[in-house]
XYZ file of C-alpha atoms in Angstrom:
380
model
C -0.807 20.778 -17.574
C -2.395 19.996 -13.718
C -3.048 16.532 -13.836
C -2.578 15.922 -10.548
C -3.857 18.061 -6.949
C -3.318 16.723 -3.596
C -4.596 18.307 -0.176
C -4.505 17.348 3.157
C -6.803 18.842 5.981
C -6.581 18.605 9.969
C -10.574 20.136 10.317
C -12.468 17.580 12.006
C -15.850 18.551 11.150
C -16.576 16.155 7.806
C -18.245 18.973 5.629
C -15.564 21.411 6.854
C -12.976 18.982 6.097
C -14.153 18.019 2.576
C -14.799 21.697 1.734
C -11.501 22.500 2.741
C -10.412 19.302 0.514
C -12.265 20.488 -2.452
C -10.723 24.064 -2.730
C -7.466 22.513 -3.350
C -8.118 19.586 -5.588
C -9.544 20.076 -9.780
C -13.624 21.556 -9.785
C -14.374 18.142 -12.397
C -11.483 15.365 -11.937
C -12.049 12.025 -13.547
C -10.603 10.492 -10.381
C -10.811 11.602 -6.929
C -8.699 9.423 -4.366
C -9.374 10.104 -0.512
C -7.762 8.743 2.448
C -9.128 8.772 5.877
C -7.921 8.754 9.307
C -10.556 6.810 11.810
C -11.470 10.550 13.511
C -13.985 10.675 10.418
C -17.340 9.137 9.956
C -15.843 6.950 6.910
C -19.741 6.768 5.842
C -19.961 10.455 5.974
C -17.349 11.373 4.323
C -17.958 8.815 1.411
C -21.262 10.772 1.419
C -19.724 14.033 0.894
C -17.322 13.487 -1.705
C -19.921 11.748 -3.804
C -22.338 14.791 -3.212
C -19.234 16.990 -4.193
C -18.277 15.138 -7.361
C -21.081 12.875 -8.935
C -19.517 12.543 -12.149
C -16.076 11.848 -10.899
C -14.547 8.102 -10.126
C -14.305 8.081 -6.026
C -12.135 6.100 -3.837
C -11.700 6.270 0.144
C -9.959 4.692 2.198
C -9.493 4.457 6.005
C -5.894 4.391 7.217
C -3.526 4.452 10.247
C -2.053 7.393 9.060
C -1.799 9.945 6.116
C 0.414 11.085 3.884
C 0.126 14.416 2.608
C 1.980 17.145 0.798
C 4.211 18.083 3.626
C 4.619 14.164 4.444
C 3.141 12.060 7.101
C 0.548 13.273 8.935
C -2.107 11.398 12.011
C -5.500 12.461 12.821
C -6.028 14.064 9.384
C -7.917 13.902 5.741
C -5.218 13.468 2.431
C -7.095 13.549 -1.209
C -5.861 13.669 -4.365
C -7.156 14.646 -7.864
C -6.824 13.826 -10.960
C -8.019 15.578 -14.478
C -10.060 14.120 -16.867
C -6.601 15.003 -19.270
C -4.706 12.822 -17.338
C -6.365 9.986 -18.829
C -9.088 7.263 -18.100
C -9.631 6.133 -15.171
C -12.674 2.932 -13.800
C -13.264 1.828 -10.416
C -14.511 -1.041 -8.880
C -15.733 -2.224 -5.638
C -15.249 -5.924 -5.158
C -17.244 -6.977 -2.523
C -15.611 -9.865 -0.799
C -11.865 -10.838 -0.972
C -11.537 -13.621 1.015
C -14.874 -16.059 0.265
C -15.528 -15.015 -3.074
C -13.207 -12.423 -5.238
C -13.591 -14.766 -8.130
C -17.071 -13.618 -8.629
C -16.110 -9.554 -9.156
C -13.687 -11.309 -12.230
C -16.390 -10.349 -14.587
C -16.694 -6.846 -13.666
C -12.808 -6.378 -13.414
C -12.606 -7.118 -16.709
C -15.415 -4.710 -18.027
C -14.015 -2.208 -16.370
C -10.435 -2.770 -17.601
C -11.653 -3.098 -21.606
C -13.509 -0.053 -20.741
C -11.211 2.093 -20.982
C -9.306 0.827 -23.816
C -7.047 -2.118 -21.899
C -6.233 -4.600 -24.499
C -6.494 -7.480 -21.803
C -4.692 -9.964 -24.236
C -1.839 -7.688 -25.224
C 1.985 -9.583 -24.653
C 2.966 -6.171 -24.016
C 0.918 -6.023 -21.123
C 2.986 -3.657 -18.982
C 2.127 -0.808 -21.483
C -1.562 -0.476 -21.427
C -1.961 1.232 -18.280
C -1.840 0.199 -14.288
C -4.273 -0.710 -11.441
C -4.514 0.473 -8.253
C -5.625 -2.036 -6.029
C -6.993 -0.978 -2.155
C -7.817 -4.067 -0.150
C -9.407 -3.814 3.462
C -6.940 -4.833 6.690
C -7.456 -7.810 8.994
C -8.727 -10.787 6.280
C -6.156 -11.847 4.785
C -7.348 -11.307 1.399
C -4.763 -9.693 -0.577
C -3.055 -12.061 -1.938
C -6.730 -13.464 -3.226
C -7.439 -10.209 -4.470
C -4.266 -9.840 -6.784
C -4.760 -13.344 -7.851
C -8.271 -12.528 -9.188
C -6.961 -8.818 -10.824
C -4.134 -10.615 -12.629
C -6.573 -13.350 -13.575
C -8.119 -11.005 -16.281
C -4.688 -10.900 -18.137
C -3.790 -13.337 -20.931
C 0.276 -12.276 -19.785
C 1.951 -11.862 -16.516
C 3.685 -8.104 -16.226
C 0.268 -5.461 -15.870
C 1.877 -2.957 -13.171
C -0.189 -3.052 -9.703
C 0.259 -0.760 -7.076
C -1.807 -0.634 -4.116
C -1.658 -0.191 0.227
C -4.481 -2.309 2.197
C -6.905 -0.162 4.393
C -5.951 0.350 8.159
C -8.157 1.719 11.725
C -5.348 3.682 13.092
C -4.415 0.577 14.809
C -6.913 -0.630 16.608
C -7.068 -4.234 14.749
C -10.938 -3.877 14.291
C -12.589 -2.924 11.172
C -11.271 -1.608 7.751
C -13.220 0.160 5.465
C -12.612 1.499 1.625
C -15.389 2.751 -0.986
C -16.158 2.981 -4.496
C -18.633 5.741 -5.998
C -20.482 6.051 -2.679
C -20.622 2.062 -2.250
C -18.595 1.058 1.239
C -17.630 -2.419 1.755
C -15.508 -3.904 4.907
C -15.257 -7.099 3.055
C -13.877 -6.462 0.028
C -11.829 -4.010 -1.532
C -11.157 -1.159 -4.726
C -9.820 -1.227 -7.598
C -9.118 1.844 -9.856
C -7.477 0.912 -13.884
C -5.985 3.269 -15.005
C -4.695 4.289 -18.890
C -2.511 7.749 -18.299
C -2.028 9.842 -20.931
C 1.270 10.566 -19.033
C 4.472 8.172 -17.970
C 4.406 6.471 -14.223
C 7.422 5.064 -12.531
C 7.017 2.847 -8.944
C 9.629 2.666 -6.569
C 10.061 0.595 -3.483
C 12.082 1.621 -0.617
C 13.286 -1.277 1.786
C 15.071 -0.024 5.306
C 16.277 -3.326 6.207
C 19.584 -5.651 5.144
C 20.263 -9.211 5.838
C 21.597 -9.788 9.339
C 23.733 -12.792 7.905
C 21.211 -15.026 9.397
C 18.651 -17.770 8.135
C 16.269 -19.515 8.597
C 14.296 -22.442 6.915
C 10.541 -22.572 7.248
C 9.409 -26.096 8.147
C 5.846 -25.605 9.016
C 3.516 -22.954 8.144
C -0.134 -22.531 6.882
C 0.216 -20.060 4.081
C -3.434 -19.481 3.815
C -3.662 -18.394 7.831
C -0.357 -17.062 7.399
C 0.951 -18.055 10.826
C 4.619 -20.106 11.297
C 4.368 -22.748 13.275
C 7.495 -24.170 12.977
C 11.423 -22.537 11.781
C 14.473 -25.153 11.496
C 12.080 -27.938 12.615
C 11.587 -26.509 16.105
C 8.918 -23.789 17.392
C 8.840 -20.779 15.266
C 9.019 -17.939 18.510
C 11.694 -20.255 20.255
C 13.873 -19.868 16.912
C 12.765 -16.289 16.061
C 14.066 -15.541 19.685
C 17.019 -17.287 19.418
C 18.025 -15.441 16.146
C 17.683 -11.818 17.379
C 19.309 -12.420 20.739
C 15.772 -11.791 23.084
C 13.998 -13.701 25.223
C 11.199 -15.219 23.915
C 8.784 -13.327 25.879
C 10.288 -10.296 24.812
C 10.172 -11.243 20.851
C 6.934 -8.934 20.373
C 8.589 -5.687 21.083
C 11.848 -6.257 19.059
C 10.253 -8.476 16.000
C 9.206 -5.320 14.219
C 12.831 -4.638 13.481
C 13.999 -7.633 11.919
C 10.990 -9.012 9.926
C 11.926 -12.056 7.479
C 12.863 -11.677 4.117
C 12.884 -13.238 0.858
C 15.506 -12.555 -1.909
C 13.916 -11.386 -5.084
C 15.883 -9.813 -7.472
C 19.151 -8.280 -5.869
C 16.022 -7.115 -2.731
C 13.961 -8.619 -0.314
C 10.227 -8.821 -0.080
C 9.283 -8.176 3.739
C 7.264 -10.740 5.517
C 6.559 -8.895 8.903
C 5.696 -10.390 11.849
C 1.882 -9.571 13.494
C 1.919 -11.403 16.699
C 3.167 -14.132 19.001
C 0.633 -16.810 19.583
C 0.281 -18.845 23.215
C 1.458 -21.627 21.946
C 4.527 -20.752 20.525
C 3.633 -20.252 16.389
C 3.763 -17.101 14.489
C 1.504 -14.849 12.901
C 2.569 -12.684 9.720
C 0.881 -9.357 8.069
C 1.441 -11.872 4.499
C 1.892 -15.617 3.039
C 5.084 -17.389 4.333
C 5.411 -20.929 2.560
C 6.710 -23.791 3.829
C 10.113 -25.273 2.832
C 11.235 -21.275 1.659
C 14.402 -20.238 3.007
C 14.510 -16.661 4.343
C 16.964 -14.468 6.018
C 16.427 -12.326 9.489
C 16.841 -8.911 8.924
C 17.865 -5.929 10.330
C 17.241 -2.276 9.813
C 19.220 0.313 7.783
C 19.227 4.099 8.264
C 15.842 5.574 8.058
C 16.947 8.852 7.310
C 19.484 8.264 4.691
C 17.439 5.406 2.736
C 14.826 8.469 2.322
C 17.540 10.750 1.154
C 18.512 7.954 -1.562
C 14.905 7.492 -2.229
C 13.735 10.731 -2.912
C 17.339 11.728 -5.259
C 16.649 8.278 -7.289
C 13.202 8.819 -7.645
C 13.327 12.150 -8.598
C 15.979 11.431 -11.178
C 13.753 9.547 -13.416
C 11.839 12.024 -14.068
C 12.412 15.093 -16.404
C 8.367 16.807 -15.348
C 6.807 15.225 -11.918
C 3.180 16.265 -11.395
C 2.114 13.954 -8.677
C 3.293 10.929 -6.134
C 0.917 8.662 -4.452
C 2.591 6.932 -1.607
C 1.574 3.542 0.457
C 3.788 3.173 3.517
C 3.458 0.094 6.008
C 1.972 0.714 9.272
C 5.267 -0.949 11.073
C 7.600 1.656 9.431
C 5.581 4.089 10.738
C 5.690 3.112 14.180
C 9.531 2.705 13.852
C 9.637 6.729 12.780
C 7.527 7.075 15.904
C 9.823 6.039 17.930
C 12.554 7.080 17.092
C 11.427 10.385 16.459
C 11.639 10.375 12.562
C 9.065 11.919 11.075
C 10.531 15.881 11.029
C 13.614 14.556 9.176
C 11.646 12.018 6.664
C 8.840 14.943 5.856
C 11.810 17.129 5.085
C 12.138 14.935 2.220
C 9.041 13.773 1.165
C 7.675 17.201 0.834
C 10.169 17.407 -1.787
C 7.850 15.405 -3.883
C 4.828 17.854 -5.760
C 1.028 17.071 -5.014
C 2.253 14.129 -2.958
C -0.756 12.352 -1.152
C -1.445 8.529 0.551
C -1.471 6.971 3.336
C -0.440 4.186 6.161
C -1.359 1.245 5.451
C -1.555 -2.904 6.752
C 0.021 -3.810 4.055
C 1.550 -3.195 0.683
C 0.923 -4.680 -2.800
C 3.096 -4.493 -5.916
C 2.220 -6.358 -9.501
C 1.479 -9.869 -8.156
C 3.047 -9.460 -4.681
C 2.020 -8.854 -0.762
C 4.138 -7.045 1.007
C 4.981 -5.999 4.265
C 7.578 -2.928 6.075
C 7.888 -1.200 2.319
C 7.590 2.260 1.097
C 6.164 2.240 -2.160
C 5.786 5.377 -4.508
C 4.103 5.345 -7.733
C 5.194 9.224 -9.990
C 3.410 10.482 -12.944
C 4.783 12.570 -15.438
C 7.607 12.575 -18.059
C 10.398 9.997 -17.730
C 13.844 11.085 -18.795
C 14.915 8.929 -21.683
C 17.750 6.334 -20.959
């Protein structure tokens, strides 16, 4: 069965692009997922692929940076498709996820029981998955999964999601549901397959040996004032052997981490203020205890990646991918990408994008790969 198509075009006139799109991806999906560099008119495109597919559920998203079947890709248009075999599939567009996501609760609950989601099930974790697609620069994804994960009587629904990007210029996000665009708000797509999924999360980075408490923070800004009782960029500094005017530039590669499970969630870095506090792309708490870490091999992480992901399936049809804007810039520097898209375009109908951030189940993250498969699992 083709459950899954994914495309990617580099045509920069919209309708060429979408028709170009549209010859690769099902002629009826149930679910059409589009991801959009800021080259596009995001309102014209939305346009299009609503003109293209009115009966289909649409998402867009823009990005800073695609993914598509050969890998990453800049400048470009990545879509994916799904068939109306795969399974159901409802999207909705919450409006705003920082003032007021609890009043979309309502409608992610309609559309979750829509398609046959027991919402009250204690086994949770097997009546489908969301997709979740916040916009960049408000700080509202950790609102956002708080208000999806409201709707569930048990912790343990699988979310997988990226937040939107501008090809990093720090301005304006955008993502859209059925023709609807918001810059506010954000998408969310439940899903009930008819097929097995599997999410992996790739981490490039190891502890340094190195730690540090946080003493004083506003979780809800998400900016460190304060590590080890003394000025958060002073002590960041200190810890990665730069001075402290310098910490911008080297900060990307050796983000903060918190031990969960044998791992770390990333908590990355975003900027330096004047005077002397720190600014993160997610929630650091005060009083947690995290370690300063420092990269791994690029290069061989995707090798293990791609051989471990692989492995758990017995039929792969499709891979959507979310990959954190810093990682990418790493690859850019150091002249990654031709050896990492060796191995991603291992992956069939593989399609996503760059994003600001990263969310998984009930987490934010930050400096993570994360690949959701569909298909057949092997049995254990």
């Amino acid at each position: 069965m083709d459950f899954i198509y994914s495309t990617l075009t580099t045509s920069r006139q919209p309708e060429k692009a979408v028709e170009e799109i549209a010859r690769n991806l099902h002629k009826e999906p149930g679910l059409v997922l589009f991801f959009a560099s800021t080259v596009y008119s995001f309102e014209k495109l939305t346009e299009l692929f609503k003109q293209k597919y009115p009966e289909s559920q649409i998402v867009g998203v823009t990005t800073t940076g695609e993914i598509g079947p050969q890998g990453y890709s800049e400048s470009s248009l990545s879509a994916q498709s799904f068939s109306k075999s795969f399974g159901k599939a409802q999207a909705v567009l919450m409006k705003d996820i920082v003032k007021y996501p609890i009043f979309d609760r309502g409608n992610l609950l309609q559309a979750a029981q829509s398609i046959g989601i027991k919402v009250a099930s204690k086994a949770i974790e097997k009546e489908g998955l969301g997709l979740v697609f916040p916009v960049g620069l408000k700080a509202g994804e950790e609102k956002m999964l708080s208000v999806v994960n409201s709707i569930f009587h048990y912790d343990g629904f699988p979310i997988f999601g990226g937040t939107a990007g501008d090809d990093a210029k720090f301005v304006t996000t955008k993502v859209s549901v059925n023709g609807d665009i918001t810059s506010t708000g954000g998408a969310v797509i439940f899903l009930k397959p008819v097929i097995d999924f599997y999410i992996h999360k790739e981490n490039i980075f190891k502890s340094s040996g190195k730690q540090v408490k946080i003493t004083k923070a506003d979780a809800e800004k998400r900016i460190v004032y304060e590590m080890n009782n003394r000025p958060a960029a002073e002590v960041y500094a200190q810890m990665i052997d730069v001075p402290k005017n310098e910490l911008g530039k080297c900060f990307a590669l050796h983000p903060l981490g918190r031990k969960f499970n044998h791992d770390f969630l990333i908590a990355s870095p975003f900027e330096v203020k004047p005077s002397g506090e720190v600014e993160f792309y997610c929630q650091v708490y005060e009083g947690a205890i995290v370690d300063i870490l420092e990269p791994k091999n690029p290069v061989l992480e995707m090798e293990k990646t791609i051989v471990d992901f692989s492995s758990r399936f017995t039929e792969l049809h499709g891979v959507l991918g979310c990959n954190c804007i810093l990682r990418k810039l790493q690859f850019q520097n150091e002249q990654l990408f031709s050896k990492l898209n060796t191995q991603l375009s291992i992956l069939p109908n593989l399609s996503g994008f760059s994003s600001y951030g990263e969310q998984l189940n009930k987490s934010q993250l930050n400096q993570t790969l994360l690949l959701i498969g569909f298909g057949k699992l092997r049995m254990e």
